[in-house]
PDB file of C-alpha atoms in Angstrom:
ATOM      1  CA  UNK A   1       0.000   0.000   0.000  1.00  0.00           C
ATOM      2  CA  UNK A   2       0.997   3.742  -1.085  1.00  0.00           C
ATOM      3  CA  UNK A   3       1.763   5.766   2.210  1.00  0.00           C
ATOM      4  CA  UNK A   4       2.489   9.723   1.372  1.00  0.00           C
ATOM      5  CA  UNK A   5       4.235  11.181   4.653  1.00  0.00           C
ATOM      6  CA  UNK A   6       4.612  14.966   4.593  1.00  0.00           C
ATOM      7  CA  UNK A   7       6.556  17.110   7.530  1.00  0.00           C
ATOM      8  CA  UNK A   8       9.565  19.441   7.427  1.00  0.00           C
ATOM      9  CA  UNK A   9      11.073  18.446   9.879  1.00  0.00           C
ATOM     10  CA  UNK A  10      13.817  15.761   8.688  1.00  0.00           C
ATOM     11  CA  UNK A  11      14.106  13.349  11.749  1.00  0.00           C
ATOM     12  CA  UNK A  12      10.526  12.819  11.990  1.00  0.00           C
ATOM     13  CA  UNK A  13       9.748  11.888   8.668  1.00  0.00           C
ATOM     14  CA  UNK A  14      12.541   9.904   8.302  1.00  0.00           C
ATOM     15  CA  UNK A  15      11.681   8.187  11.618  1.00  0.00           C
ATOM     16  CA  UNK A  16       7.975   7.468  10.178  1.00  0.00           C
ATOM     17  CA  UNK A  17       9.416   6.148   7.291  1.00  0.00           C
ATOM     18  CA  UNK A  18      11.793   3.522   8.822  1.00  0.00           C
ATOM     19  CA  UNK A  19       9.285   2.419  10.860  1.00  0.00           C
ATOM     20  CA  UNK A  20       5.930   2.126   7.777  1.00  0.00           C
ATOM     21  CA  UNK A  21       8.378   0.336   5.659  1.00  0.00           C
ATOM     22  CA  UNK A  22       9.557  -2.192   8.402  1.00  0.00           C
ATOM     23  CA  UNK A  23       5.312  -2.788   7.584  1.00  0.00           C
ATOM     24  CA  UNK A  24       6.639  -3.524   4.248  1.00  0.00           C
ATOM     25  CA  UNK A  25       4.549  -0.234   3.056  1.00  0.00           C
ATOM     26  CA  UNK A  26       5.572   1.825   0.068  1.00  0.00           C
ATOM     27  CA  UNK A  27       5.912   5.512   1.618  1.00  0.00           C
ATOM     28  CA  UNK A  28       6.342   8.319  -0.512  1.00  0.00           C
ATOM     29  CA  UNK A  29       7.976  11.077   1.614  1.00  0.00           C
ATOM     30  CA  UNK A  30       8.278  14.896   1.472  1.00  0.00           C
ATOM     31  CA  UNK A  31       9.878  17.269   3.286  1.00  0.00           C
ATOM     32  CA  UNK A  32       8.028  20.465   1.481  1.00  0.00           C
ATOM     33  CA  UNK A  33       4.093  20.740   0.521  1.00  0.00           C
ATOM     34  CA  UNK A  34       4.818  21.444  -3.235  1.00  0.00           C
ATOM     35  CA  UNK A  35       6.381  18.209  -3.726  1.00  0.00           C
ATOM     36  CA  UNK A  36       3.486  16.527  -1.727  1.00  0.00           C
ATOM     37  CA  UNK A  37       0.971  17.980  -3.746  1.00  0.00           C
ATOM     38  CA  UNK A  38       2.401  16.791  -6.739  1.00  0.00           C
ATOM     39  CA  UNK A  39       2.503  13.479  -5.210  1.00  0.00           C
ATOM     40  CA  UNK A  40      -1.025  13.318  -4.579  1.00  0.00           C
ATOM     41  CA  UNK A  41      -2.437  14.731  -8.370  1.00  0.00           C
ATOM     42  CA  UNK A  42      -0.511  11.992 -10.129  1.00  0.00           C
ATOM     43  CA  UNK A  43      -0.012   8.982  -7.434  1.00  0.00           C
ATOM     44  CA  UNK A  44      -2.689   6.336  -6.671  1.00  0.00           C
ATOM     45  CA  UNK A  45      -2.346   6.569  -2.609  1.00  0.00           C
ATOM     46  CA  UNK A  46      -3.976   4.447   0.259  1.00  0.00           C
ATOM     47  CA  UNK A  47      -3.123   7.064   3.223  1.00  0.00           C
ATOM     48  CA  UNK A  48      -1.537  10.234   4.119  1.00  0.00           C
ATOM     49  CA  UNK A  49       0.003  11.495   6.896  1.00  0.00           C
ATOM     50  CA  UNK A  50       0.409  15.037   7.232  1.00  0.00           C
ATOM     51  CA  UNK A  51       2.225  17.793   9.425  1.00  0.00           C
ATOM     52  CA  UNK A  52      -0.316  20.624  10.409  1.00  0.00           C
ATOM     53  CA  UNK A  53       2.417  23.081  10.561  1.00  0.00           C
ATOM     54  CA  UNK A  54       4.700  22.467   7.333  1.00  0.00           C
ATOM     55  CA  UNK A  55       6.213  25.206   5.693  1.00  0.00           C
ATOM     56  CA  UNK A  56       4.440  26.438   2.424  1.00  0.00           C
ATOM     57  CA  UNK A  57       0.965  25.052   2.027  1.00  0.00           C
ATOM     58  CA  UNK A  58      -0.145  23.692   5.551  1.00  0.00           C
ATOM     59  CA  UNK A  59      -1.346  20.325   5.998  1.00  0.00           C
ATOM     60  CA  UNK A  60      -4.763  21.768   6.683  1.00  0.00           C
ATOM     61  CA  UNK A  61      -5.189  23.427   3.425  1.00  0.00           C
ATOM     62  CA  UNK A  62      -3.458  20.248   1.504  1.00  0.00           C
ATOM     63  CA  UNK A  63      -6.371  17.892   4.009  1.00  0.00           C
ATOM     64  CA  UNK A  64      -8.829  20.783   2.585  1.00  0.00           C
ATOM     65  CA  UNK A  65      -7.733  19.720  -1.069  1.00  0.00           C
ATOM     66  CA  UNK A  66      -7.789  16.037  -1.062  1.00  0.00           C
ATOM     67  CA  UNK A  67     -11.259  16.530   0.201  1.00  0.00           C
ATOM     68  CA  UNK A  68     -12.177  19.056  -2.335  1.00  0.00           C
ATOM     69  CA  UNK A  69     -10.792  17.153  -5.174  1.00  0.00           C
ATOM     70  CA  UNK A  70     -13.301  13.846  -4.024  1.00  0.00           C
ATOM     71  CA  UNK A  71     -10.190  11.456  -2.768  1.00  0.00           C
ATOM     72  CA  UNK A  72     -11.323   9.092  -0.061  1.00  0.00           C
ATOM     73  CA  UNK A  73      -8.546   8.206   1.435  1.00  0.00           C
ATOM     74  CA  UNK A  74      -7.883   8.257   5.189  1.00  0.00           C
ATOM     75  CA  UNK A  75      -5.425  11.621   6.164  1.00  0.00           C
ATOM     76  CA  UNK A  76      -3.885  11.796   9.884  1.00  0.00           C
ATOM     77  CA  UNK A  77      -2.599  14.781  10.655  1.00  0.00           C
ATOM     78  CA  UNK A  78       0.532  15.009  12.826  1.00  0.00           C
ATOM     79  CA  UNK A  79       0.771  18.376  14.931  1.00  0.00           C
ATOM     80  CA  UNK A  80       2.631  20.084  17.673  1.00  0.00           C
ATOM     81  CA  UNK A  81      -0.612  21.150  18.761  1.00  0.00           C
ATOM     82  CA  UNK A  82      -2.749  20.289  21.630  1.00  0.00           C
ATOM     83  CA  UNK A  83      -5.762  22.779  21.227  1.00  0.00           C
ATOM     84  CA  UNK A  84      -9.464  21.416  21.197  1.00  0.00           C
ATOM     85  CA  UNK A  85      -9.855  23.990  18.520  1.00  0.00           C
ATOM     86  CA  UNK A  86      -7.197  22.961  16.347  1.00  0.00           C
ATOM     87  CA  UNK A  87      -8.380  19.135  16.264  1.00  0.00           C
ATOM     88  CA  UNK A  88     -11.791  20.248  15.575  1.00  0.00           C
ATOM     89  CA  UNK A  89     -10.871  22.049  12.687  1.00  0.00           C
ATOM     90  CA  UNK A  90      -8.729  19.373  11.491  1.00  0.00           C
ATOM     91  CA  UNK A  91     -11.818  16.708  11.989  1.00  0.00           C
ATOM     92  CA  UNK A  92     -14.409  19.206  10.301  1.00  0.00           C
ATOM     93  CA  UNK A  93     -12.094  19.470   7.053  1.00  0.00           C
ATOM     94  CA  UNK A  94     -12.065  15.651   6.718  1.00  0.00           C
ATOM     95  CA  UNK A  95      -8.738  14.297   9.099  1.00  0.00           C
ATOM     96  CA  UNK A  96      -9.767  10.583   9.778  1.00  0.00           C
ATOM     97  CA  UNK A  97      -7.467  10.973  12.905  1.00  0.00           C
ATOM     98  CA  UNK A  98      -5.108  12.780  14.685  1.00  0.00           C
ATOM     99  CA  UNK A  99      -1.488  12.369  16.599  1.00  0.00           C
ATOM    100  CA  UNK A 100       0.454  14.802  18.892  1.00  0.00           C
ATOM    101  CA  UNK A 101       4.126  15.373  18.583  1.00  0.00           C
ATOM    102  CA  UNK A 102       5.695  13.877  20.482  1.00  0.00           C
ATOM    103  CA  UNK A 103       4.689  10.521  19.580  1.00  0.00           C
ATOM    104  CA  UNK A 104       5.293   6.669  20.030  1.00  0.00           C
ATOM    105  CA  UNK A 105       5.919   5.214  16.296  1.00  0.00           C
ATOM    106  CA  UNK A 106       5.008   2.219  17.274  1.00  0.00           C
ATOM    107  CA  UNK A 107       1.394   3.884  18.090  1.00  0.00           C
ATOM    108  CA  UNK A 108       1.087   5.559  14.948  1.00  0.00           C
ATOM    109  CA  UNK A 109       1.966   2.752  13.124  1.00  0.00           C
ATOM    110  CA  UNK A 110      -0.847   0.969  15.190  1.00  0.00           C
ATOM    111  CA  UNK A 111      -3.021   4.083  13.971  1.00  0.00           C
ATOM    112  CA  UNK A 112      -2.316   3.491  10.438  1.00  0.00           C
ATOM    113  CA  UNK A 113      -3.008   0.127  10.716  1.00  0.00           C
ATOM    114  CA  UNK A 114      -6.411   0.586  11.736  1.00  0.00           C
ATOM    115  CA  UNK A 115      -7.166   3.019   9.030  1.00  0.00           C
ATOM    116  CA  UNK A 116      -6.024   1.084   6.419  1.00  0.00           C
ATOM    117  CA  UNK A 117      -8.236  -1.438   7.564  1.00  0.00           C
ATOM    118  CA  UNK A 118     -10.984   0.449   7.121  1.00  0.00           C
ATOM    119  CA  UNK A 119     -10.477   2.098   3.793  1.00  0.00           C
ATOM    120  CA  UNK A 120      -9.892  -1.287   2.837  1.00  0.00           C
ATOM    121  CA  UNK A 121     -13.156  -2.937   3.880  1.00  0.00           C
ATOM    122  CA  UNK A 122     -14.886   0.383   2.756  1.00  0.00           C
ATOM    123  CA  UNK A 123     -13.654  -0.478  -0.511  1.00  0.00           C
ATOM    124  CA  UNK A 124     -14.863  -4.171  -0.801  1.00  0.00           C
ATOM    125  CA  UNK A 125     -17.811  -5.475  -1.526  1.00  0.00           C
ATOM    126  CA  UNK A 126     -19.325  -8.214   1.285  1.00  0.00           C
ATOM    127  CA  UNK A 127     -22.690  -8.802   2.061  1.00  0.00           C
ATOM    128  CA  UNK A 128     -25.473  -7.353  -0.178  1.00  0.00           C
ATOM    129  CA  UNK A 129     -27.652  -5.334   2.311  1.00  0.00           C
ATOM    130  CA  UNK A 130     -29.637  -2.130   2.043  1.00  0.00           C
ATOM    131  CA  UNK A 131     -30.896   0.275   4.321  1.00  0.00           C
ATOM    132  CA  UNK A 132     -34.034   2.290   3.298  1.00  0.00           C
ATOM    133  CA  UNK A 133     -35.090   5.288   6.140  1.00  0.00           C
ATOM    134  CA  UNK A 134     -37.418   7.845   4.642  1.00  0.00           C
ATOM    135  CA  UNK A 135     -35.387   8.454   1.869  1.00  0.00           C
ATOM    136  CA  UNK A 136     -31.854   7.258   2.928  1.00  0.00           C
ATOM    137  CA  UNK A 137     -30.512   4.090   1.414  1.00  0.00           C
ATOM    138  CA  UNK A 138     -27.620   2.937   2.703  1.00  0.00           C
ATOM    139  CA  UNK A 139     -25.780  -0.045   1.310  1.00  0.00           C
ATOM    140  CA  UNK A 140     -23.056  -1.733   3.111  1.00  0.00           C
ATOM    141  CA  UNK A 141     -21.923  -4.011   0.253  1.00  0.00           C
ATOM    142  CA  UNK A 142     -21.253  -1.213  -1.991  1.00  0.00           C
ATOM    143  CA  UNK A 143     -20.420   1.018   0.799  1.00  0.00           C
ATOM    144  CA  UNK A 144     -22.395   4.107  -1.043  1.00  0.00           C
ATOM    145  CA  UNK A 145     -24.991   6.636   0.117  1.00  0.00           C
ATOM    146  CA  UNK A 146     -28.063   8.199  -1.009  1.00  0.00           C
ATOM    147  CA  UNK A 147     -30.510  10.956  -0.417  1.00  0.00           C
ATOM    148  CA  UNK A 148     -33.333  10.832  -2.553  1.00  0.00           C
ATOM    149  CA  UNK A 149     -31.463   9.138  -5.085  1.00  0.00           C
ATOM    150  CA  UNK A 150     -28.793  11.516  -5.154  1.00  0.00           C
ATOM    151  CA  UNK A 151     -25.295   9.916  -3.746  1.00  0.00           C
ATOM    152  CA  UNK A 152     -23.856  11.677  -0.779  1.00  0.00           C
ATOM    153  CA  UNK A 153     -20.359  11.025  -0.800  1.00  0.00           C
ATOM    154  CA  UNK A 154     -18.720  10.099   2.761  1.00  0.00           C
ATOM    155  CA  UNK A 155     -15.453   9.064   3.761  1.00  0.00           C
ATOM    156  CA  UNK A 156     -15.176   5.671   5.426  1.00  0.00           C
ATOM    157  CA  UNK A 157     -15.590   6.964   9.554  1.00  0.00           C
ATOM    158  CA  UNK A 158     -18.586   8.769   8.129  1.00  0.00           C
ATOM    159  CA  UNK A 159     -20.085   5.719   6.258  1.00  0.00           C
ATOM    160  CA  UNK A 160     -19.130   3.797   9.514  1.00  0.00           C
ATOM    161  CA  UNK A 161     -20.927   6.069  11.311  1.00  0.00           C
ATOM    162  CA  UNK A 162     -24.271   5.914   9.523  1.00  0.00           C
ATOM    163  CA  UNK A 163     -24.414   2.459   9.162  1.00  0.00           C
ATOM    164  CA  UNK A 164     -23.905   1.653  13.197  1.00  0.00           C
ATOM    165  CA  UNK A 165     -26.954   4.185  13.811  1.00  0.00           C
ATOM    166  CA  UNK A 166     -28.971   3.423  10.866  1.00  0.00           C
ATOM    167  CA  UNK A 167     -28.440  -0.639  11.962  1.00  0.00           C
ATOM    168  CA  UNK A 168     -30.053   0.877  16.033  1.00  0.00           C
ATOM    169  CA  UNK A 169     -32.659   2.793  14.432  1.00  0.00           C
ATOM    170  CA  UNK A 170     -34.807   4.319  17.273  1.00  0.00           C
ATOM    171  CA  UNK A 171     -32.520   3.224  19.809  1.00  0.00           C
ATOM    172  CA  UNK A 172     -30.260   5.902  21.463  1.00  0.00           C
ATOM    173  CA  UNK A 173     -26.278   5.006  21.099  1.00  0.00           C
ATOM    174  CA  UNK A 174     -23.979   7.009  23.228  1.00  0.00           C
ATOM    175  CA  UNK A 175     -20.568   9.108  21.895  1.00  0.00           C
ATOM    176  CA  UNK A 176     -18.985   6.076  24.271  1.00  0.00           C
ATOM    177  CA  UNK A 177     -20.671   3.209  21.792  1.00  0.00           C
ATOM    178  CA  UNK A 178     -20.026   4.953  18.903  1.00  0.00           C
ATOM    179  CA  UNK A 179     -16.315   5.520  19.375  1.00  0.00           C
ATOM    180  CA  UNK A 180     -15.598   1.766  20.251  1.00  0.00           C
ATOM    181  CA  UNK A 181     -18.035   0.149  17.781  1.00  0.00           C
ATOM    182  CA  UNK A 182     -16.213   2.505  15.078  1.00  0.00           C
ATOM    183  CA  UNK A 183     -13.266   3.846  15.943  1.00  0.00           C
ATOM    184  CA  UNK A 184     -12.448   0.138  17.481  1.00  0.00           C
ATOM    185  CA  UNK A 185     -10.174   1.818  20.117  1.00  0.00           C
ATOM    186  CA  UNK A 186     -10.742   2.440  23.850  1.00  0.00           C
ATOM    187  CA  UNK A 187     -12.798   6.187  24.236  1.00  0.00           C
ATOM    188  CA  UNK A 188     -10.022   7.840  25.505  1.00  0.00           C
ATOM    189  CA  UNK A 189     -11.468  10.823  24.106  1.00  0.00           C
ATOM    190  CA  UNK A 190     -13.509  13.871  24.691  1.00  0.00           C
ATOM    191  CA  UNK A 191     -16.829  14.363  22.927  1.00  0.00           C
ATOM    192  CA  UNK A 192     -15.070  16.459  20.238  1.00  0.00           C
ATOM    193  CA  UNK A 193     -14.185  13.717  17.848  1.00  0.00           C
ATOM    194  CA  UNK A 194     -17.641  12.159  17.698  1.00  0.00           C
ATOM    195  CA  UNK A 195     -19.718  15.297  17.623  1.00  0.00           C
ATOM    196  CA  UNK A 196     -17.715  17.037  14.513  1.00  0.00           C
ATOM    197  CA  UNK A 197     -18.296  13.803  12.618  1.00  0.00           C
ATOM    198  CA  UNK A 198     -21.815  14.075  13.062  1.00  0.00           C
ATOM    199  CA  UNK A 199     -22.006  17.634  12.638  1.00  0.00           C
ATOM    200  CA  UNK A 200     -20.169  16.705   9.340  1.00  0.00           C
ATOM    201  CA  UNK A 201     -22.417  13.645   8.395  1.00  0.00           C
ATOM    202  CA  UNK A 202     -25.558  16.040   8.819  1.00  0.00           C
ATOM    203  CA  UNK A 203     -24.373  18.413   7.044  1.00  0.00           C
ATOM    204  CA  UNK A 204     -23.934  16.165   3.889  1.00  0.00           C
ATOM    205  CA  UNK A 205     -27.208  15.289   4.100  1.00  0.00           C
ATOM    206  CA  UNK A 206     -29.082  18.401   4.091  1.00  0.00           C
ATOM    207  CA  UNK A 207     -30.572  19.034   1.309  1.00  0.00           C
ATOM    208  CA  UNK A 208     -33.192  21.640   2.331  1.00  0.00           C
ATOM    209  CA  UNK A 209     -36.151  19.764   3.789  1.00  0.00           C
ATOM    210  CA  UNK A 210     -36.824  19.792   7.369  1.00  0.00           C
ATOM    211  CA  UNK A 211     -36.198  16.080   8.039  1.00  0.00           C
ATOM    212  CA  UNK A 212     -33.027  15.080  10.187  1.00  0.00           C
ATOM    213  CA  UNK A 213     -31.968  11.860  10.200  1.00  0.00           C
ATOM    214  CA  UNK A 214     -29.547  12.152  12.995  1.00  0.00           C
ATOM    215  CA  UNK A 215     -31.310  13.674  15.674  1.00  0.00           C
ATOM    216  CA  UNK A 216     -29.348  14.704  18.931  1.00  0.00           C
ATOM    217  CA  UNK A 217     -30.976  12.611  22.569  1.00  0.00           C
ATOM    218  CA  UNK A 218     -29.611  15.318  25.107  1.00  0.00           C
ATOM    219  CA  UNK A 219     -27.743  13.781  27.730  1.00  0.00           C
ATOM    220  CA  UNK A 220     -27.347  10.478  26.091  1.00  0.00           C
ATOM    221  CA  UNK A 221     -26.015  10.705  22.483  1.00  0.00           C
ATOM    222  CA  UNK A 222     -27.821  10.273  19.199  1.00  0.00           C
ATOM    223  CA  UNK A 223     -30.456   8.216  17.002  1.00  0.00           C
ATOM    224  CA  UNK A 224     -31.488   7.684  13.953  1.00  0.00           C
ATOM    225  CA  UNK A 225     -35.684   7.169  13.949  1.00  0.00           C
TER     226      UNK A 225
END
């Protein structure tokens, strides 16, 4: 699998890189955006990892344009940063996680690991089953979403998502549920991470009528009815 790894700061990238190809990953790394960039228009890639704070175009803005341009695959962003504010804006742009220098490469490794997972089951093709909710249809053997026949495109935590409430329809499932079920990782995390992917997944499909799918159960977490 194609790894890009972006961040200016020598020692780190060339630390990520020792460690993804002891993984026996192919890791295309950059030590300036430009180059990056470039990598991303013309190579077929399976995950990026990119440094928030890079010189040139920031990772943010680069996360901002593999998103724009419709590419699906999962982006952690590596920062120096511990701000609520800063994650959130990273999540709400389309990160699929997110690490804080310093950091155990055995852990992101571990990270990348489960994200590559998850593209890659995102992108087969198992058990033919459809979801139909009041115009939704959800199919988790093509993996593909749509609103009143129009496809909503989501990435594969947002898909992931959908499918775990749209499977409890009309029950309540907790931020808690949702991380583990998804996420597959202990909730080690504030509410932050689960709330901006929802905020994200309702905003994709809003098309102007007054139903919500996801509605919010205060004190509890969310539902689909």
């Amino acid at each position: 699998m194609n790894i890009l790894v972006l961040d200016d700061e020598k020692e780190i990238a060339d630390l990520v890189e020792v460690y993804l190809q002891n993984e026996n990953y192919s890791v295309h790394k950059f030590y300036d955006s430009e180059s990056a960039i470039n990598c991303i228009n013309f190579e077929k890639l399976d995950l990026a990892i990119l440094d928030i704070m890079v010189k040139g175009t920031d990772g943010l803005k680069i996360l901002k344009m593999i998103r724009d341009k419709g590419f699906k695959f999962p982006v952690i962003m590596l920062t120096a940063k511990v701000m609520d504010a800063d994650k959130v804006n990273g999540l709400t742009l389309g990160a699929d996680d997110y690490i804080t220098k310093p950091f155990n490469p055995l852990e992101l490794v571990a990270r990348v690991k489960a994200q590559l997972r998850r593209y890659t089951k995102y992108n087969e093709a198992p058990n033919n089953s459809i979801i139909y909710i009041d115009g939704l249809e959800i199919c988790s053997d093509t993996h593909k979403c749509k609103l009143y026949d129009k496809e909503i495109t989501l990435t594969p935590i947002e898909f992931d998502i959908l499918l775990y409430l749209a499977n409890k329809r009309g029950m309540p499932v907790s931020s808690e549920e949702l991380f583990l079920n998804v996420w597959k990782e202990k909730y080690y995390d504030s509410n932050n991470t689960v709330m901006v992917h929802i905020r994200r997944i309702r905003e994709k499909l809003n098309d102007g009528r007054e139903h919500k799918f996801i509605k919010t159960v205060w004190g509890v977490g969310y539902k689909i009815e």
